[in-house]
XYZ file of C-alpha atoms in Angstrom:
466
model
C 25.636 20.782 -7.037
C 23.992 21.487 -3.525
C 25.200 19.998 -0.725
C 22.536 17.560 1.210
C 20.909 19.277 4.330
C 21.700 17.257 7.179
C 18.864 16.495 9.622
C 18.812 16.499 13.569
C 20.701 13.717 15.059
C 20.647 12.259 18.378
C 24.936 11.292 18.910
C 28.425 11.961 17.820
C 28.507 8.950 15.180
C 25.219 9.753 13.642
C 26.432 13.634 13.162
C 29.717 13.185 11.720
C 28.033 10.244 9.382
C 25.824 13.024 7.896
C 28.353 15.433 7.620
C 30.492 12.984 5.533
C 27.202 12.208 2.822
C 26.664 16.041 2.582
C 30.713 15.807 1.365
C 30.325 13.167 -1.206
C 30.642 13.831 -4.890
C 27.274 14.238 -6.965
C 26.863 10.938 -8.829
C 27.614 10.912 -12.286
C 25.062 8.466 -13.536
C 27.098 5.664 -14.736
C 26.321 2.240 -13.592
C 29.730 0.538 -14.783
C 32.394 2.975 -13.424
C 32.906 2.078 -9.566
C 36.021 2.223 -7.214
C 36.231 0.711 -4.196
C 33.492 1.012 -1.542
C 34.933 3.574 1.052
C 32.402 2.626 3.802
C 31.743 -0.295 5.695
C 27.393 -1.306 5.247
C 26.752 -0.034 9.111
C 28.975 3.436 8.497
C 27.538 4.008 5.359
C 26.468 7.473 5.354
C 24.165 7.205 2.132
C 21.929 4.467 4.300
C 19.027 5.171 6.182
C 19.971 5.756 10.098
C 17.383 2.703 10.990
C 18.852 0.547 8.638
C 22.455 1.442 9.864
C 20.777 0.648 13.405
C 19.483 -2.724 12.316
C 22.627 -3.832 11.168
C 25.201 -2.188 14.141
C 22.565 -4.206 16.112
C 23.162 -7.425 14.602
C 27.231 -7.054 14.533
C 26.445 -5.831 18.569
C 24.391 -9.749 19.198
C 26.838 -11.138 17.615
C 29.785 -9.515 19.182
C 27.982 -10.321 22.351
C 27.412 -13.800 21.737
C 30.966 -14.174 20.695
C 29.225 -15.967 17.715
C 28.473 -15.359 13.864
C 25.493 -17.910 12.789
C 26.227 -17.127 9.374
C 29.909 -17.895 9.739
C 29.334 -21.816 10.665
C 26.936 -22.616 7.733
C 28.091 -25.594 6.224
C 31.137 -25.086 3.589
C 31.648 -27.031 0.126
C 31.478 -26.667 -3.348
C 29.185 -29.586 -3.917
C 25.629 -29.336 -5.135
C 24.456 -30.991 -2.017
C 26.712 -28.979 0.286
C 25.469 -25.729 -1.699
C 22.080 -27.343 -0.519
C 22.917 -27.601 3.058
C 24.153 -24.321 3.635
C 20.776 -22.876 1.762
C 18.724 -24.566 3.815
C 20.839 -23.939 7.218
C 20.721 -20.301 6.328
C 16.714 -20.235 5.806
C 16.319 -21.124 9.560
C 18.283 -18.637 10.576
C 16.294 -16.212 8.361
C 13.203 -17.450 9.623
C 14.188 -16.405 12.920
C 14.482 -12.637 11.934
C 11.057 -12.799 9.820
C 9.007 -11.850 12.488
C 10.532 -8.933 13.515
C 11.600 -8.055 9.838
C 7.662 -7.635 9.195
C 7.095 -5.580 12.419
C 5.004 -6.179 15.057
C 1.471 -5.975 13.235
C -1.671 -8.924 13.523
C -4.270 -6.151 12.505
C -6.554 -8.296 9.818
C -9.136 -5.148 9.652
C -10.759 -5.010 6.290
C -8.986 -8.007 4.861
C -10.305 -11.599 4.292
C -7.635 -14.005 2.751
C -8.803 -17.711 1.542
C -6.257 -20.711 0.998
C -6.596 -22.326 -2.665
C -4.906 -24.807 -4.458
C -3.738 -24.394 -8.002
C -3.406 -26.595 -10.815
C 0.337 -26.882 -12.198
C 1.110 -27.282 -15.919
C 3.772 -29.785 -14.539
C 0.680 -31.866 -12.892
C 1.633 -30.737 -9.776
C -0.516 -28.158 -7.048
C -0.099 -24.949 -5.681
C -1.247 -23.771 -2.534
C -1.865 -20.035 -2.584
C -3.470 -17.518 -0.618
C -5.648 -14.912 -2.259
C -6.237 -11.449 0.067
C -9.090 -9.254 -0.252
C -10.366 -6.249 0.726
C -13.322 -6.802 3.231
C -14.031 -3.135 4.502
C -17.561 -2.484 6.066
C -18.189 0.914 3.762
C -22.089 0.103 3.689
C -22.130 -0.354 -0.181
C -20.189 -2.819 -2.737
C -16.893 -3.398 -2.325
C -14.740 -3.579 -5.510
C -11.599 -5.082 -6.042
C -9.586 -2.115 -7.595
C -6.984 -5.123 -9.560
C -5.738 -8.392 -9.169
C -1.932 -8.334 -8.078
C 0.139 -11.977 -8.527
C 2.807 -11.546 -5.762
C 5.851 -14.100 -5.969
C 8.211 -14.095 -2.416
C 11.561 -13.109 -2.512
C 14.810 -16.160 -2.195
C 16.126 -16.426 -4.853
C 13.982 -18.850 -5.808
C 15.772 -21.153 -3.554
C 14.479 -20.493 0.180
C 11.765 -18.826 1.840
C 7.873 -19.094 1.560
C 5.145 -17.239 0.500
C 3.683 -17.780 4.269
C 6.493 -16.395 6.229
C 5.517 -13.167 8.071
C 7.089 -10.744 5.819
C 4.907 -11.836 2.691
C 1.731 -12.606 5.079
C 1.856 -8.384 5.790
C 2.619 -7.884 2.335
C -0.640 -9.464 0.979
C -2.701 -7.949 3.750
C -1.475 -4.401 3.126
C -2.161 -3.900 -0.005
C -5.517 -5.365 0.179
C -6.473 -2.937 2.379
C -5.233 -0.545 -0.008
C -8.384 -2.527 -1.945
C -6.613 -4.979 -4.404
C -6.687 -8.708 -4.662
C -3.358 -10.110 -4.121
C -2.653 -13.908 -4.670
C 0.875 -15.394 -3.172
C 1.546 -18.929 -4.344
C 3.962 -21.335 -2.723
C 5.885 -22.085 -5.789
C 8.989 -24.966 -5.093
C 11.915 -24.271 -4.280
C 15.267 -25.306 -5.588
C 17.018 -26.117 -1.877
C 14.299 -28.770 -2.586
C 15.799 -30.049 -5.356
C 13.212 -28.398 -7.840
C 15.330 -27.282 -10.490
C 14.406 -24.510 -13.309
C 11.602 -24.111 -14.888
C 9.677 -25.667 -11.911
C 9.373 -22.175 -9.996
C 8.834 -20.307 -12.992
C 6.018 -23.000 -14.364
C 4.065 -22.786 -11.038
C 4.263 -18.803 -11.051
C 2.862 -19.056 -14.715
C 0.093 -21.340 -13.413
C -1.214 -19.298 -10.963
C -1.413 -16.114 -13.306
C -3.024 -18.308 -15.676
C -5.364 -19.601 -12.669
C -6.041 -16.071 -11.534
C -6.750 -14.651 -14.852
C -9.288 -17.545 -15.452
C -10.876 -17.231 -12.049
C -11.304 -13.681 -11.835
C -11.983 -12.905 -15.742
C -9.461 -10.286 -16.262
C -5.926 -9.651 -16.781
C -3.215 -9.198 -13.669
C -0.151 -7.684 -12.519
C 2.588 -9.837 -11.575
C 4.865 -8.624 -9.088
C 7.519 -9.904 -6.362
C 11.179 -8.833 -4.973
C 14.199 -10.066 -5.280
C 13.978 -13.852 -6.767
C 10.108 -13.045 -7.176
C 11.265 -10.148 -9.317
C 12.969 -12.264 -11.437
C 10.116 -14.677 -11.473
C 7.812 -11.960 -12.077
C 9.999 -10.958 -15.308
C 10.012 -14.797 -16.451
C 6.609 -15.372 -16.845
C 5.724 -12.208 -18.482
C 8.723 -13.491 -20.832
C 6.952 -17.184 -20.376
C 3.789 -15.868 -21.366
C 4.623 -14.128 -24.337
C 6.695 -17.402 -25.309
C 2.995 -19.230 -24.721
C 0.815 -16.444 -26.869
C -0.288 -15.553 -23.606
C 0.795 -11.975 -22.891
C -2.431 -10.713 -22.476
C -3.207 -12.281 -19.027
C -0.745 -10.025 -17.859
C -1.358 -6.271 -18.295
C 2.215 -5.315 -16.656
C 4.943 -6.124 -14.209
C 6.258 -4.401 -11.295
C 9.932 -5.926 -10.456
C 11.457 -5.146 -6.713
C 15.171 -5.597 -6.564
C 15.430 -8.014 -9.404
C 17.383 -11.426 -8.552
C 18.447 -11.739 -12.912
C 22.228 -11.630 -13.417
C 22.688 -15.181 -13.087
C 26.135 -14.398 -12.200
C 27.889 -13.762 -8.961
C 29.873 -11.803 -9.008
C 30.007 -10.118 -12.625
C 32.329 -7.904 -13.831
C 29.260 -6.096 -16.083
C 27.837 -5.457 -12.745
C 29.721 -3.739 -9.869
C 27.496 -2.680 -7.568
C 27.509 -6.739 -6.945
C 30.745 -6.461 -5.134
C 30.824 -2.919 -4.439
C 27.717 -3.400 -1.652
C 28.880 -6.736 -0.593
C 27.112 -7.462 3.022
C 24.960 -4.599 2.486
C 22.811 -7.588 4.472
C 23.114 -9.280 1.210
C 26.504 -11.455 0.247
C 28.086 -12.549 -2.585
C 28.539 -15.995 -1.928
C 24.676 -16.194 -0.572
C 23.706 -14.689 -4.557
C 25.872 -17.652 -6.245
C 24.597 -20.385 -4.066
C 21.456 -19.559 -5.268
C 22.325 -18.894 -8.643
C 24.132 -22.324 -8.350
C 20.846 -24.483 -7.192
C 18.380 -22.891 -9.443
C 19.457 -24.383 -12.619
C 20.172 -28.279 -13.006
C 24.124 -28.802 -13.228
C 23.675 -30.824 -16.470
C 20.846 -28.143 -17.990
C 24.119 -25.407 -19.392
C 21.230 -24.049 -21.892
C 19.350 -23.014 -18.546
C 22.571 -21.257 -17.197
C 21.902 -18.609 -20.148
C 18.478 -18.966 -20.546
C 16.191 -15.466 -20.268
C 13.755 -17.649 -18.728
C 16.056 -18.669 -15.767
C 17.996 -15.264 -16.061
C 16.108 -11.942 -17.963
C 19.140 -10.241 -17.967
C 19.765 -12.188 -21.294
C 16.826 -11.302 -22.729
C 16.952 -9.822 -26.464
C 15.742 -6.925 -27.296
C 13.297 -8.796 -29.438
C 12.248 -10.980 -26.456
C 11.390 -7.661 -24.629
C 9.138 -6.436 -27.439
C 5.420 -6.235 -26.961
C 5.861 -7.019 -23.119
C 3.192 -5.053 -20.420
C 4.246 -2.377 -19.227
C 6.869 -2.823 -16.637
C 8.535 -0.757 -13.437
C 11.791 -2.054 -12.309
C 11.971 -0.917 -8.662
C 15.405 -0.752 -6.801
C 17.183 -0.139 -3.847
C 20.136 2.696 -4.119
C 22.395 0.644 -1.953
C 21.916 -3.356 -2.909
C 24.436 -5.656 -4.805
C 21.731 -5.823 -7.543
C 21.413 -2.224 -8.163
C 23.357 -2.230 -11.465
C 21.721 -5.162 -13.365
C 18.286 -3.639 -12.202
C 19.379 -0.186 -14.358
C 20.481 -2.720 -17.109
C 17.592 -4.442 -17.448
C 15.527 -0.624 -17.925
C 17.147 0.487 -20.357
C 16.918 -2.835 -21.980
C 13.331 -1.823 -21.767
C 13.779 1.281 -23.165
C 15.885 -0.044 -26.046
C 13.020 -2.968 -26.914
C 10.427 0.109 -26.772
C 8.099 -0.654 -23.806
C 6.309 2.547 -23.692
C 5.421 1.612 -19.826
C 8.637 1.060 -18.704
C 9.449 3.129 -15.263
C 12.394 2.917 -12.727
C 11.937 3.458 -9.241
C 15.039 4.087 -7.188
C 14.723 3.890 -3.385
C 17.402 5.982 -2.076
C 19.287 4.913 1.546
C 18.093 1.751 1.438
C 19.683 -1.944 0.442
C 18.087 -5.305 -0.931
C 14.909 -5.233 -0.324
C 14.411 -3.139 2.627
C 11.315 -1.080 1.665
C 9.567 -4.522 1.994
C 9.862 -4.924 5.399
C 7.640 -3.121 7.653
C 9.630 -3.488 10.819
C 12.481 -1.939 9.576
C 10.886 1.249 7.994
C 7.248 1.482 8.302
C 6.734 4.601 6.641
C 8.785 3.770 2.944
C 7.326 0.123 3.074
C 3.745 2.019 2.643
C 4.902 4.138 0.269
C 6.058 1.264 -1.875
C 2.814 -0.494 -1.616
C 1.015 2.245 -2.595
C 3.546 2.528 -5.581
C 2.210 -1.175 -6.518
C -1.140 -0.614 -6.098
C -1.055 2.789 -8.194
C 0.822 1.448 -10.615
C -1.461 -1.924 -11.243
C -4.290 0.487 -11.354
C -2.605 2.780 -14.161
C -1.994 -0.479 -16.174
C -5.026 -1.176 -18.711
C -7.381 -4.429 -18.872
C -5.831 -4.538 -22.508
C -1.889 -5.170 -21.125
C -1.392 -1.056 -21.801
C -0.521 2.187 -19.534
C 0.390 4.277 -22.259
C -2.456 5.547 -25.095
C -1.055 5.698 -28.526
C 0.512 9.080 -28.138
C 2.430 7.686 -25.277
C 0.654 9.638 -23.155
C -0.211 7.806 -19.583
C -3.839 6.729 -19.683
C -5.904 5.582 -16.668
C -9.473 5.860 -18.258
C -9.981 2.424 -18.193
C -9.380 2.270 -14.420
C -11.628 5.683 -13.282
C -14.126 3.529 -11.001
C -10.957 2.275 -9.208
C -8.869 5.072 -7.969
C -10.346 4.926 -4.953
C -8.187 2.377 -4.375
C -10.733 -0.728 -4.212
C -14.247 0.462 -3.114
C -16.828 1.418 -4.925
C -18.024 5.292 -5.048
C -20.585 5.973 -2.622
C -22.973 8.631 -1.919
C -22.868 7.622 1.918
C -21.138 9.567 4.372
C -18.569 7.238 5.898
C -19.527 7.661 9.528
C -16.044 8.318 10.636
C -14.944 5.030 9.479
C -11.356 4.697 9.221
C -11.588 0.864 7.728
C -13.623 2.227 4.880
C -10.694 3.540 2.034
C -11.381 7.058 1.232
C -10.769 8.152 -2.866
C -7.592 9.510 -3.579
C -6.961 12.604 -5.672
C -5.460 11.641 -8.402
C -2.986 14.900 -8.718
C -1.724 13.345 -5.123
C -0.915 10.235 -6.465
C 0.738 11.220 -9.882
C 2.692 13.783 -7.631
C 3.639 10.830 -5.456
C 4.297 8.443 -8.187
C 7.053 10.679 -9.697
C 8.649 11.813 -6.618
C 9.194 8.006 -5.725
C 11.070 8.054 -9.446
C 13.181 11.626 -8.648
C 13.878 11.551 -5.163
C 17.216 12.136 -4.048
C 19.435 9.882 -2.267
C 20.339 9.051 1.247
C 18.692 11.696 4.095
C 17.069 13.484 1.198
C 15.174 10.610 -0.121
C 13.919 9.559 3.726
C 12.659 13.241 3.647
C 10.736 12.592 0.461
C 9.398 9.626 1.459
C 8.375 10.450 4.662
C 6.819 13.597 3.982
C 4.649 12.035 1.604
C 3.687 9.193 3.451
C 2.367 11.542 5.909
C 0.729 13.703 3.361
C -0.910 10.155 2.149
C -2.089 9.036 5.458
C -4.896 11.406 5.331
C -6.127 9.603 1.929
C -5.032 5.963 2.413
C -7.245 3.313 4.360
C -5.863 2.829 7.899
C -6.329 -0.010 10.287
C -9.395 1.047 13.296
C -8.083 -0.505 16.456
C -10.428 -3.052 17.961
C -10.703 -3.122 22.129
């Protein structure tokens, strides 16, 4: 095959780290044949420069400070030990959230409102719901309702940390609603199905409120949650409050490490770590509860095919270089297999867990992946469909929204850059399936950022206030 062009680079390190990815063998498709991992994360030469940046600069503070934080989190076996080190680690990740979701307090065209929702367990959510608010000088209309559950697997984190806060903002101005509930965690001793049960009650809540069926995403553990309660809901007779699912970096082996999966140890520290995947693997389901440790409802990867029948269309979107990579592709073609005509895989080349969601890292292929959500939710039908009898993709249901949230409008927009201006749909298709075929490492950056700047001139962008 043809070699990779490598693109201008600014030192030594960078050049011969892009001369050794346009020597590496093509590929050959298989997730379950891997050797051993010839690079270290931050030499990598299949990874994004910036990311390799982000973590040299890490080792560099912490070569500097003659100190690994991670290092001296608590050790033990114990449940409550496992529970310690969780929670010690979540401080330390709260520390880097900030800068993880770049430096961005722009709240143009959004208005967000703080609910509380009503758990099936008797219990309440609080939730934020994000909206788009742009000044177009006619009705605004909310292209979709999107269900967003945070990343942790389902053991740390929050839905109001500043990662998720940019999240929900983004892609309402991109002219969806987006609703991220605070669903409990397991480092506070709320075992399985409590995270699942609250992410269930705030679809359920949504669909009520809003009168129409919703996509439920999330990355990482929320991928996995998002998976559950589609599974949930179909358990319930529910399906149909869902109309499809759109899975980042799914957190659904169960098992760390696996011998089905390699890419678990194979991109070990790829900022993600084995033992971090177990311990929450370990606190999510009660010790006594061994049903739970194989339960598709805790862990999809052990869903049947005939549990996967007559799901919503779902998009399992992963990162080329994460620990989870393999049982992402497994849980496709599962897909596949079960006959979900929707089902899509997105494959984020150069990138590891996760990274396309955070804006401070890599601006450009964090937009791109919104806009991935958003076009996606919009593709999905009111009836739980994307694909017309004939398989072929259908959007007709959706034609008043593919302007990505605002209502069609016969008055000139004055110049302003808050107001969303319609997309051409040929753009977005285009875009949708070079996210799916892009290659890998530089190439894929190329992609990306070539059509991110190709998008600009369509997408709603912030106007700067004085």
């Amino acid at each position: 095959g043809s070699q990779r062009a490598p693109r201008r680079v600014a030192d030594e390190k960078e050049q011969s780290i892009v001369k050794a990815a346009a020597d590496l063998p093509p590929h050959d498709g298989s997730i379950y044949s891997r050797g051993k991992n010839p690079y270290t994360p931050s030499s990598d030469p299949r990874m994004d420069p910036r990311l390799r940046k982000f973590l040299d600069g890490l080792n560099e503070k912490n070569e500097e400070e003659k100190d690994d934080p991670i290092s001296n989190a608590p050790t033990g076996c114990s449940r409550e030990q496992t529970m310690q080190r969780l929670k010690y680690l979540e401080e330390i990740f709260k520390a880097g959230n900030a800068s993880m979701a770049g430096d961005w307090k722009n709240d143009d065209g959004v208005k967000s409102e703080l609910v509380v929702i009503p758990g099936i367990d008797g219990n309440k959510i609080k939730a934020t719901v994000y909206e788009p608010s742009m000044d177009c000088g006619d009705e605004i209309i909310v292209g979709s309702t999107i269900v967003w559950f945070h990343g942790g697997g389902m053991a740390i984190e929050s839905s109001f940390d500043p990662t998720r806060v940019r999240i929900g903002k983004e892609l309402a101005r991109l002219g969806v609603r987006v609703i991220l509930p605070e669903f409990r965690n397991s480092v506070d001793g709320h075992v399985f199905p409590a995270a699942l049960h609250d992410c269930y009650s705030t679809v359920v809540w949504a669909s009520t409120r809003y009168n129409e069926s919703v996509l439920v995403s999330g990355e990482s553990g929320g991928g996995n949650l998002a998976i559950a309660t589609c599974l949930l809901a179909k358990k319930k007779k529910n399906i149909r409050i869902i109309k499809g699912c759109y899975a980042l970096c799914p957190f659904i082996c169960g098992s760390y490490p696996s011998s089905a999966f390699p890419s678990i140890a194979y991109y070990q520290n790829y900022l993600c770590s084995i033992s971090f995947l177990s311990d929450c693997a370990r606190l999510y389901t009660a010790d006594d509860d061994a049903d739970a440790a194989t339960s598709s409802l805790a862990w999809p990867s052990y869903a049947t095919i005939e549990e996967l029948k007559d799901l919503p269309p779902t998009l399992i979107h992963i990162n080329e270089l994460d620990l989870l990579y393999d049982e992402g592709v497994q849980f496709y073609r599962s897909l596949l297999a079960a006959g979900n005509k929707g089902a899509r895989m997105n494959v984020v080349g150069g990138t590891f867990h996760a990274a396309d969601t955070f804006s401070g890292l890599m601006e450009d292929i964090a937009h791109a992946t919104r806009v991935s959500v958003v076009q996606f939710a919009l593709e999905c039908t009111s009836d739980g469909g994307s694909s017309s009898d004939d398989g072929e993709q259908s959007s007709s249901s959706n034609s008043n929204t593919l302007c990505m949230g605002v209502k069609k409008s016969t008055k000139p927009s004055s110049g302003n850059l808050s107001c969303p201006l319609p997309l051409n749909w040929a753009l977005v298709t285009s875009f949708g399936f070079g996210v799916i075929i892009g290659g890998v490492g530089g190439l894929m950056y190329g992609v990306f950022h070539g059509m991110h700047v190709t998008f600009e001139a369509f997408l709603p962008q912030p106007t700067k206030k004085n």
